[in-house]
PDB file of C-alpha atoms in Angstrom:
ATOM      1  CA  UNK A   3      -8.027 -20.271 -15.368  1.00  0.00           C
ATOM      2  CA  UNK A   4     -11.613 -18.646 -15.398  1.00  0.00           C
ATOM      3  CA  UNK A   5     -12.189 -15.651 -13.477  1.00  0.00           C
ATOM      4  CA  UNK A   6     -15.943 -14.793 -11.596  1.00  0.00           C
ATOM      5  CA  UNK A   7     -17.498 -14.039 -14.820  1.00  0.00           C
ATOM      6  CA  UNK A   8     -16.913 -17.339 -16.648  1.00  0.00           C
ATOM      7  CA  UNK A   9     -14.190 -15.505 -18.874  1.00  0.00           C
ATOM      8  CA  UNK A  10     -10.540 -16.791 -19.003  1.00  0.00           C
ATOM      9  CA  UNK A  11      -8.337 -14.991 -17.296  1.00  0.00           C
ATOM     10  CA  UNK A  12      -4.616 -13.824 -18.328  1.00  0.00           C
ATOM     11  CA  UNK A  13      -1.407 -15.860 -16.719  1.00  0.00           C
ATOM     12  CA  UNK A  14       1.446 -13.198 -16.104  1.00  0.00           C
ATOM     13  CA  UNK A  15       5.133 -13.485 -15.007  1.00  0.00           C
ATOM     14  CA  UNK A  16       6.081 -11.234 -12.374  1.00  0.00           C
ATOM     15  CA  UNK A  17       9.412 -10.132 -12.386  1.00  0.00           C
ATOM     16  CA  UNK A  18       9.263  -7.677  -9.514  1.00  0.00           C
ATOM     17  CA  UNK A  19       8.142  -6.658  -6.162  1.00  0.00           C
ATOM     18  CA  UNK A  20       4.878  -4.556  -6.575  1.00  0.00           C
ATOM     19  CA  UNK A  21       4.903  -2.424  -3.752  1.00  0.00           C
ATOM     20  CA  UNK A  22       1.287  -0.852  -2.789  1.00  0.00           C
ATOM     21  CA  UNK A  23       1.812   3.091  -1.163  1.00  0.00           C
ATOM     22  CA  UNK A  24      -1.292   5.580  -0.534  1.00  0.00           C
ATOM     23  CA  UNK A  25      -3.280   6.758   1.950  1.00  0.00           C
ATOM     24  CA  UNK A  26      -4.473   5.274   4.723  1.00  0.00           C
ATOM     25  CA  UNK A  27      -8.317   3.797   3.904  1.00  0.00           C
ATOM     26  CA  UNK A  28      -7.029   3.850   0.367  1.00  0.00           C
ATOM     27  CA  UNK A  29      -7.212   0.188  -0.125  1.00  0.00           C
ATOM     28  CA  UNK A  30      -3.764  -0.672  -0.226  1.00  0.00           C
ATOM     29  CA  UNK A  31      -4.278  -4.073   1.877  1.00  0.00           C
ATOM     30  CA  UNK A  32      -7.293  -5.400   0.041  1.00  0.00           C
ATOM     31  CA  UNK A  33      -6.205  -4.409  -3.657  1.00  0.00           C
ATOM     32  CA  UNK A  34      -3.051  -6.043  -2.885  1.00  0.00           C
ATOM     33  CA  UNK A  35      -4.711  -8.878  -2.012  1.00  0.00           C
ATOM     34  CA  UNK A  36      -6.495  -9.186  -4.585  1.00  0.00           C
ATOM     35  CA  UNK A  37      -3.807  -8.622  -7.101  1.00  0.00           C
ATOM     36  CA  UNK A  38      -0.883 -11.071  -5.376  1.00  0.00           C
ATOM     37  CA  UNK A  39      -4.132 -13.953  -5.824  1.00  0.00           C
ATOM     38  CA  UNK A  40      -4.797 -12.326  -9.327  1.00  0.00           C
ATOM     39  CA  UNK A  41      -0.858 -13.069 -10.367  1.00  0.00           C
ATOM     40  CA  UNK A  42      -0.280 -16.100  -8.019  1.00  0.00           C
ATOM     41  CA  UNK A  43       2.086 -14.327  -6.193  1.00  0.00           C
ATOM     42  CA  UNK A  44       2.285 -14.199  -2.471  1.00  0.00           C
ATOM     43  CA  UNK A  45       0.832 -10.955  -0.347  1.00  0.00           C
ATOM     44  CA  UNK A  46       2.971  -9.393   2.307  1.00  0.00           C
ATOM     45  CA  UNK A  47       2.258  -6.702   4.560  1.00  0.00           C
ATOM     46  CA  UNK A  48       4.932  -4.401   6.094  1.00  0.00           C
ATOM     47  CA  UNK A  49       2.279  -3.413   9.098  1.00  0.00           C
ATOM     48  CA  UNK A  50       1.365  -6.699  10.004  1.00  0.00           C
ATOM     49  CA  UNK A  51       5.265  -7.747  10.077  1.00  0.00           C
ATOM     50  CA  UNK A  52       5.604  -5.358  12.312  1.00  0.00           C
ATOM     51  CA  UNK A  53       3.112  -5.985  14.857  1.00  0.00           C
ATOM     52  CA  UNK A  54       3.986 -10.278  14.591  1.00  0.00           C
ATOM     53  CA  UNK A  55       7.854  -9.020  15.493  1.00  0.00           C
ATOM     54  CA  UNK A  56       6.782  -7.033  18.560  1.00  0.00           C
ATOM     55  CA  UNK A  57       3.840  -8.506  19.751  1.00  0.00           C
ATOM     56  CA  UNK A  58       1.921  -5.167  19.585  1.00  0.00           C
ATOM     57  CA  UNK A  59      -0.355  -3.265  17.813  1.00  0.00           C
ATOM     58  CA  UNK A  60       1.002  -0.067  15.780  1.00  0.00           C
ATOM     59  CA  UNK A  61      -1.010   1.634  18.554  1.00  0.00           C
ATOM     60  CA  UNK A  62       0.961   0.875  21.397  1.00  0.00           C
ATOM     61  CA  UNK A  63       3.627   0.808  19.734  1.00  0.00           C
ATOM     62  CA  UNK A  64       3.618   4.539  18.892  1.00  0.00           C
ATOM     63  CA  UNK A  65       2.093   4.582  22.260  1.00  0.00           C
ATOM     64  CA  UNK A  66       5.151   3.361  24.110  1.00  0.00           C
ATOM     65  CA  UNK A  67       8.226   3.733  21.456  1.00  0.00           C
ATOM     66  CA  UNK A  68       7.140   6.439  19.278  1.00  0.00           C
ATOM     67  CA  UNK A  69       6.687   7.520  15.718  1.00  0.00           C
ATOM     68  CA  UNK A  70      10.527   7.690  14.989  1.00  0.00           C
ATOM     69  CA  UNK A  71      11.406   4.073  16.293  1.00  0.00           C
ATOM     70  CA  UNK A  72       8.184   2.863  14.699  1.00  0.00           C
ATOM     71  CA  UNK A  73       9.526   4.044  11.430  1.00  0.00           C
ATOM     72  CA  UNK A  74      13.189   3.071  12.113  1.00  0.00           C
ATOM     73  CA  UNK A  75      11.756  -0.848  12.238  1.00  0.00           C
ATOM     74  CA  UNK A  76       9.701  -0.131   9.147  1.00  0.00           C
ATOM     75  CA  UNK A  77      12.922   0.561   6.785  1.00  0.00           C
ATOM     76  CA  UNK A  78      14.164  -2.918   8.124  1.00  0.00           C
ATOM     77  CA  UNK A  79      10.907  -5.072   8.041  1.00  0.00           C
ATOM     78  CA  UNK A  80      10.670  -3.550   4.247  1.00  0.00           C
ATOM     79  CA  UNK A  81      13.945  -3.723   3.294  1.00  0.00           C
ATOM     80  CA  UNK A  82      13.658  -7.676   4.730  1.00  0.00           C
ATOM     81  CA  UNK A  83      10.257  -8.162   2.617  1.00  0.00           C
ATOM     82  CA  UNK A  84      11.934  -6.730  -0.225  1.00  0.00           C
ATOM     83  CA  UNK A  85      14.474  -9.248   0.010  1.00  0.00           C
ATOM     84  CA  UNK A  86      12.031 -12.108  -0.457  1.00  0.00           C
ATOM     85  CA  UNK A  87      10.175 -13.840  -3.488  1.00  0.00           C
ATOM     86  CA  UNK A  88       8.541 -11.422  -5.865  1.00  0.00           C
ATOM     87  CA  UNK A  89       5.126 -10.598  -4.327  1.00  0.00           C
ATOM     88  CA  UNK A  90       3.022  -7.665  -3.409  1.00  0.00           C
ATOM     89  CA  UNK A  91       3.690  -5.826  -0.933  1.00  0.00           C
ATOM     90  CA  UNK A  92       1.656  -3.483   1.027  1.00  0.00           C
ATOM     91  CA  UNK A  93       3.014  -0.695   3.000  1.00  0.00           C
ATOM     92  CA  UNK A  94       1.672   1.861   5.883  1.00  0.00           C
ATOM     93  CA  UNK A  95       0.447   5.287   4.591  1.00  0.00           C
ATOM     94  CA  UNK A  96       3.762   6.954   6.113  1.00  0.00           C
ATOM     95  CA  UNK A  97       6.351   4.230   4.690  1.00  0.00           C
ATOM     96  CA  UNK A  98       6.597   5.858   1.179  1.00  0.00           C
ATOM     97  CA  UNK A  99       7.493   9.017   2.656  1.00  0.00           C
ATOM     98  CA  UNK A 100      10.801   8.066   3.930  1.00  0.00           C
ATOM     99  CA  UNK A 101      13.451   8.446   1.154  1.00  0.00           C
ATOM    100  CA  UNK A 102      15.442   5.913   2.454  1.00  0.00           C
ATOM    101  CA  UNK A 103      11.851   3.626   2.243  1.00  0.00           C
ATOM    102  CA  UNK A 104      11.059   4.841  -1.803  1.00  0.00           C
ATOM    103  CA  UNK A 105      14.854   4.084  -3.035  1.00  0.00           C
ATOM    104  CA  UNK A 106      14.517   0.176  -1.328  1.00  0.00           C
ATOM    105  CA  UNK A 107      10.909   0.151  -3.240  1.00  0.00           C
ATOM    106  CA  UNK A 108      12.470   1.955  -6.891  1.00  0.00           C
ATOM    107  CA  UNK A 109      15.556  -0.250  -6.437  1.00  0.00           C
ATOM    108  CA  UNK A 110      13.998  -3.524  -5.969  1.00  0.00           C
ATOM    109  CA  UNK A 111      10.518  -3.277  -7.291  1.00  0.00           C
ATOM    110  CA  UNK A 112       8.020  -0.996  -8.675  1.00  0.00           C
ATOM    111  CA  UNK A 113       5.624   1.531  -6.550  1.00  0.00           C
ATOM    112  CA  UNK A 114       1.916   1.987  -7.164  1.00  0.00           C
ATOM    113  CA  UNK A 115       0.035   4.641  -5.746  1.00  0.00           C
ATOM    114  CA  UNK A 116      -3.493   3.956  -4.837  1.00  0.00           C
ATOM    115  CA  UNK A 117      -4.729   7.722  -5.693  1.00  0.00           C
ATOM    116  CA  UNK A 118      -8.115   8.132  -3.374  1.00  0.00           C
ATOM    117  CA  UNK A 119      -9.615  11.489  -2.952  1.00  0.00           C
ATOM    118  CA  UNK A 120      -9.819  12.908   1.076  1.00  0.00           C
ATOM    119  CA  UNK A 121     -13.413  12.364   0.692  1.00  0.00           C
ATOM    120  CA  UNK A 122     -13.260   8.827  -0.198  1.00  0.00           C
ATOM    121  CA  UNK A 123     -10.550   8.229   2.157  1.00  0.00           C
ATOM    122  CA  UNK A 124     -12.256  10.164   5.585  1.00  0.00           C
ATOM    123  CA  UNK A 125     -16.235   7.677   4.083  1.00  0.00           C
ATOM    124  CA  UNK A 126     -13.854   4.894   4.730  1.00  0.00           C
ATOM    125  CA  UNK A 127     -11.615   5.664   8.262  1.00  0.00           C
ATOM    126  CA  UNK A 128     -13.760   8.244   9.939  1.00  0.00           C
ATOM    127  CA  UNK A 129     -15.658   4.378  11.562  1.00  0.00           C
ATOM    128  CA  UNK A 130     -12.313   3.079  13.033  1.00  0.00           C
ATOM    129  CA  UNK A 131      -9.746   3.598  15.694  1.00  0.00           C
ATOM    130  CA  UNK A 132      -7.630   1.027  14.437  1.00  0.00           C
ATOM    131  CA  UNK A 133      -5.596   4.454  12.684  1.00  0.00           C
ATOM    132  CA  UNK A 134      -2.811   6.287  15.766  1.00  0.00           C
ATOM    133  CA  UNK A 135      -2.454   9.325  13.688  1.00  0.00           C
ATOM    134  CA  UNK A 136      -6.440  10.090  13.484  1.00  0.00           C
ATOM    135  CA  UNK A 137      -6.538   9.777  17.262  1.00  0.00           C
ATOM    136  CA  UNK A 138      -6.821  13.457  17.956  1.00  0.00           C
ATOM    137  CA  UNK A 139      -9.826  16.283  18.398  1.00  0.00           C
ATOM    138  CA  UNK A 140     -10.410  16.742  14.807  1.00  0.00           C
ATOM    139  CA  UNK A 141      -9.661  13.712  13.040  1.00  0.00           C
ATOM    140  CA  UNK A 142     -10.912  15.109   9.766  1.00  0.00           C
ATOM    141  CA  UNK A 143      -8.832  17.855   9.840  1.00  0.00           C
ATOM    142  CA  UNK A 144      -5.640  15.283  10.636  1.00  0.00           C
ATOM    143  CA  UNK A 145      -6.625  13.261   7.550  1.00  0.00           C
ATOM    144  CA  UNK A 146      -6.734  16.448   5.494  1.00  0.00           C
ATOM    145  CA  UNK A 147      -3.448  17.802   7.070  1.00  0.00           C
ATOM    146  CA  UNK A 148      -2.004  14.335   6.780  1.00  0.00           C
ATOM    147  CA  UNK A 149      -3.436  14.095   2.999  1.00  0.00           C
ATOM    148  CA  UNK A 150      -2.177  17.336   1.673  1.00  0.00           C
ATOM    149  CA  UNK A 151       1.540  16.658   3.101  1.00  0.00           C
ATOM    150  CA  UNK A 152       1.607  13.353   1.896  1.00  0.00           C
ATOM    151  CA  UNK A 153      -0.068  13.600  -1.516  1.00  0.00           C
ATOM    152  CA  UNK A 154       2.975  15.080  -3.435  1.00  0.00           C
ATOM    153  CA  UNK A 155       5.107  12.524  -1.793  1.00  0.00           C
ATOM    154  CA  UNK A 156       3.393   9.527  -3.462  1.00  0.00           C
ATOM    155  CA  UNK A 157       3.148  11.729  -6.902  1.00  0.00           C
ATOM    156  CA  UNK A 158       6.511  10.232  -7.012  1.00  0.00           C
ATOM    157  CA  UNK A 159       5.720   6.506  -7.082  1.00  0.00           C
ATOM    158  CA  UNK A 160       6.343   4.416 -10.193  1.00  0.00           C
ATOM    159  CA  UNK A 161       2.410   4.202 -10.873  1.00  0.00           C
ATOM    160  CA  UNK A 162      -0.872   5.456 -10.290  1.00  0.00           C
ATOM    161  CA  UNK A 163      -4.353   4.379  -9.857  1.00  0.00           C
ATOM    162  CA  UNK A 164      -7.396   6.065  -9.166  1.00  0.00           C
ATOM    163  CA  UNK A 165      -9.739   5.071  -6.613  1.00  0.00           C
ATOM    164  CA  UNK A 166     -13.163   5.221  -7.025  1.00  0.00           C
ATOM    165  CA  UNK A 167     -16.012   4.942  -4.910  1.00  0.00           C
ATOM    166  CA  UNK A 168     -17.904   2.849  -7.154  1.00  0.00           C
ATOM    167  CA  UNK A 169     -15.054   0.602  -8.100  1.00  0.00           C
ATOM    168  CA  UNK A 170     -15.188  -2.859  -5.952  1.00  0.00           C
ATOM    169  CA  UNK A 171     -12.188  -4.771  -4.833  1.00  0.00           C
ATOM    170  CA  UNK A 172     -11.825  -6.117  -7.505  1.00  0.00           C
ATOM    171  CA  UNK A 173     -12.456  -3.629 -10.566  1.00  0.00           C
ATOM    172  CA  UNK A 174      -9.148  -1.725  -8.273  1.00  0.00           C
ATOM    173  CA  UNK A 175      -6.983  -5.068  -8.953  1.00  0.00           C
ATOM    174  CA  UNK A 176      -8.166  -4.939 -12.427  1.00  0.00           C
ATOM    175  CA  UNK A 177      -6.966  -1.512 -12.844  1.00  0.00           C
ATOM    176  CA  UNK A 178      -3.779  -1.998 -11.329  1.00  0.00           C
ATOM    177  CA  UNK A 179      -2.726  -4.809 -13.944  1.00  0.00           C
ATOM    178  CA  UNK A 180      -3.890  -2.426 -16.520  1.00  0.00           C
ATOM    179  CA  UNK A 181      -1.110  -0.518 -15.319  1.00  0.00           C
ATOM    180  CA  UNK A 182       1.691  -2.950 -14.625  1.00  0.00           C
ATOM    181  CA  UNK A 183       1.322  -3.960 -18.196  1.00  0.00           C
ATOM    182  CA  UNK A 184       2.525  -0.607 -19.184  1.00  0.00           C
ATOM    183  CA  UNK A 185       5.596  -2.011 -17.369  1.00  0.00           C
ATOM    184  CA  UNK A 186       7.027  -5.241 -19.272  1.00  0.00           C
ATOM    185  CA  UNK A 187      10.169  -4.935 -16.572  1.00  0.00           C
ATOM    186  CA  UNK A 188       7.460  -5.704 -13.716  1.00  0.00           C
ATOM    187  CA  UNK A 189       4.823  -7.968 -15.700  1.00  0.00           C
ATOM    188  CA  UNK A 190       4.487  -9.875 -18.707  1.00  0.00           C
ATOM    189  CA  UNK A 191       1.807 -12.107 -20.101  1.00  0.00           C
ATOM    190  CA  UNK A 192       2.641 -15.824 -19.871  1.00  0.00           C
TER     191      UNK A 192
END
């Protein structure tokens, strides 16, 4: 197989879930993309689950349900997508925080932290409302709040990868299998 640049890329074996946790704006959806084409695995995503089972947008559902319930169907929908074929899985910002969440991840497949900086993260939300949590006067100083709560929360994932604002889509995925070959229990070369 030859990747953009004409050079031939690596096969690998994945032998676990890789679960993507971070930030919102950190890039969880579109690295994991990237890396579930990158190891022919298949991409899941624990948001959009949610939102095909009830028919609603994470909005409304917080809108109408709440923050607890919305979490409450989280656990299941990853618990359910852990359950599946190996494949990468990409989470909300607020799923790694539950314990109950990170032991389903650590038991069944292997975290990595996408590790973005709050200025990297604010240059790439601070343009959408898609996000319930920034809906408030000072969405800045949410994200920050949000940021410095959260941050030693995902210290605890399996792996980390910094973010960088010059880094494309793809130099993140490349990064990321740098550091799932430190992990010959997750991935090994074909």
């Amino acid at each position: 197989m030859k990747n953009g640049r004409g050079a031939a890329k690596v096969a690998f074996r994945v032998k676990k879930s890789i679960v993507m946790v971070g930030m919102m704006g950190a890039g969880k959806t579109a690295v994991g993309q990237a890396l579930a084409r990158r190891l022919g695995v298949d991409f899941l995503d624990s948001d959009e689950e949610i939102v095909k089972a009830a028919n609603m947008s994470i909005a409304e559902i917080f809108a109408r349900d709440g923050e607890d319930f919305f979490r409450d169907r989280e656990s299941e929908v990853i618990g359910r997508l852990l359950e599946t074929e190996r494949a990468v899985l990409s989470t909300g910002g607020g799923a790694f925080l539950a314990e109950r969440n990170r032991d389903m991840i650590t038991d069944k497949g292997v975290s990595v932290w996408l590790r973005a900086d709050l200025e990297l993260l604010w240059n790439r939300v601070k343009h959408k409302d898609t996000r319930p949590l920034l809906r408030t006067p000072d969405p800045k100083a949410t994200l920050t709040e949000i940021y410095n709560t959260r941050v030693p929360v995902y210290a605890l994932a399996d792996l980390a990868v910094d973010a960088r604002p010059e880094y494309s889509i793809e130099d993140m995925c490349e990064a990321v299998v740098a550091a799932l070959k430190t992990r010959p229990d997750v991935l090994e070369e074909d």
